[in-house]
Amino acid sequence: MILFAGLFCFALASHLHAQSINNRNWKAYIADPVNDTLVLHIHSDSSFVTNSKGEVMIRTNCTIAGDTLTLSDYGTGEHDCPDPGKYKIDMKDKSFTLTPVNDPCEGRAQALNGIKWTEVLK
């Protein structure tokens, strides 16, 4: 019984680790006011968003805890929002959507809500 419980916990931990959005790149089309395909580069030390030309649009601190993503932008970009926003991550295969939990930046919350982000394969 103890062996079964240990194997189950190991399998669950492996599955959760495999489902992480961290240290990957994700793309999605964002409508007005952006009207472009953006790539979200999520990394432990620095995260950022690039447009279809590869130009950095937003630099952000991303923190992932369980199924919650917290974003806090920094810099002087047109779409930056320094106030932290929290989102629920709904992962499915090689894509995910975000649902705002709490984000004081209305524009960011509207732009990210329900958008399907697909993994950029290398």
Coordinates of C-alpha atoms in Angstrom, one line a residue:
M1 CA 0.0 0.0 0.0
I2 CA 2.8 2.4 0.9
L3 CA 4.6 1.6 -2.4
F4 CA 1.4 2.3 -4.4
A5 CA 0.9 5.6 -2.6
G6 CA 4.6 6.5 -3.3
L7 CA 4.3 5.7 -7.0
F8 CA 1.0 7.6 -7.3
C9 CA 2.6 10.7 -5.7
F10 CA 5.6 10.4 -8.0
A11 CA 3.4 10.1 -11.1
L12 CA 1.3 13.0 -10.0
A13 CA 4.3 15.2 -9.4
S14 CA 5.8 14.2 -12.8
H15 CA 2.5 15.1 -14.5
L16 CA 2.3 18.5 -12.8
H17 CA 5.9 19.3 -13.7
A18 CA 5.2 18.4 -17.3
Q19 CA 2.2 20.7 -17.4
S20 CA 4.1 23.8 -16.3
I21 CA 4.1 26.8 -18.6
N22 CA 7.5 28.0 -17.1
N23 CA 10.6 28.0 -19.2
R24 CA 8.7 27.9 -22.5
N25 CA 7.5 30.2 -25.2
W26 CA 3.8 30.7 -26.1
K27 CA 2.1 32.5 -28.9
A28 CA -1.4 34.0 -29.3
Y29 CA -3.2 36.5 -31.5
I30 CA -4.3 39.6 -29.5
A31 CA -7.0 41.7 -31.1
D32 CA -7.6 45.4 -30.5
P33 CA -5.6 47.4 -29.7
V34 CA -2.6 45.2 -30.5
N35 CA -3.8 43.3 -33.6
D36 CA -0.8 41.1 -33.8
T37 CA 0.5 37.6 -32.8
L38 CA 2.5 37.9 -29.6
V39 CA 5.0 35.5 -28.1
L40 CA 5.1 35.2 -24.3
H41 CA 8.6 34.1 -23.2
I42 CA 8.1 32.8 -19.6
H43 CA 11.4 32.2 -17.8
S44 CA 12.3 32.0 -14.1
D45 CA 14.7 35.0 -14.2
S46 CA 13.0 37.3 -16.8
S47 CA 9.9 37.2 -18.9
F48 CA 8.9 39.3 -21.8
V49 CA 6.4 39.6 -24.7
T50 CA 7.5 40.1 -28.3
N51 CA 5.5 41.0 -31.4
S52 CA 5.5 39.3 -34.8
K53 CA 8.6 41.3 -35.7
G54 CA 10.5 40.0 -32.6
E55 CA 10.4 43.4 -30.9
V56 CA 10.1 43.4 -27.1
M57 CA 6.7 45.0 -26.2
I58 CA 6.5 44.2 -22.5
R59 CA 8.9 43.1 -19.8
T60 CA 7.2 41.4 -16.9
N61 CA 7.9 39.5 -13.8
C62 CA 6.0 36.2 -13.9
T63 CA 5.4 34.1 -10.8
I64 CA 3.7 30.7 -11.1
A65 CA 2.2 29.0 -8.0
G66 CA 0.1 25.9 -8.7
D67 CA -2.4 27.0 -11.4
T68 CA -2.0 30.7 -10.7
L69 CA 0.1 33.1 -12.8
T70 CA 1.0 36.5 -11.4
L71 CA 2.1 39.2 -13.8
S72 CA 3.8 42.5 -12.9
D73 CA 5.1 44.5 -15.8
Y74 CA 8.1 46.9 -15.7
G75 CA 9.7 49.3 -18.1
T76 CA 8.2 52.1 -20.1
G77 CA 6.3 50.3 -22.9
E78 CA 3.0 51.5 -24.2
H79 CA 1.1 48.4 -22.8
D80 CA 2.9 48.1 -19.4
C81 CA 1.0 47.8 -16.2
P82 CA 3.1 47.7 -13.1
D83 CA 0.2 46.6 -10.8
P84 CA 0.3 42.8 -10.2
G85 CA -2.5 40.8 -11.9
K86 CA -3.4 37.2 -11.0
Y87 CA -4.7 34.7 -13.5
K88 CA -5.9 31.1 -13.3
I89 CA -4.0 28.9 -15.8
D90 CA -6.1 26.3 -17.6
M91 CA -3.6 23.9 -19.3
K92 CA -4.7 21.6 -22.1
D93 CA -2.0 19.6 -24.0
K94 CA 0.4 22.2 -25.6
S95 CA -1.8 25.2 -24.9
F96 CA -3.4 27.2 -22.1
T97 CA -5.9 29.9 -21.4
L98 CA -5.9 32.5 -18.7
T99 CA -8.8 33.7 -16.6
P100 CA -8.4 36.8 -14.5
V101 CA -8.7 36.2 -10.8
N102 CA -7.7 39.8 -9.9
D103 CA -6.1 42.4 -12.1
P104 CA -6.4 46.1 -11.5
C105 CA -5.2 46.7 -15.1
E106 CA -8.5 46.5 -17.1
G107 CA -6.8 46.5 -20.5
R108 CA -4.5 43.7 -19.6
A109 CA -7.3 41.6 -18.1
Q110 CA -9.5 42.1 -21.2
A111 CA -6.6 41.3 -23.6
L112 CA -5.6 38.1 -21.8
N113 CA -9.0 36.7 -20.8
G114 CA -9.7 33.5 -22.6
I115 CA -7.0 33.9 -25.2
K116 CA -5.5 30.5 -26.2
W117 CA -1.7 30.5 -25.9
T118 CA 0.0 27.7 -27.9
E119 CA 3.5 26.4 -27.3
V120 CA 6.1 27.6 -29.7
L121 CA 8.0 24.5 -30.7
K122 CA 11.7 24.9 -31.4

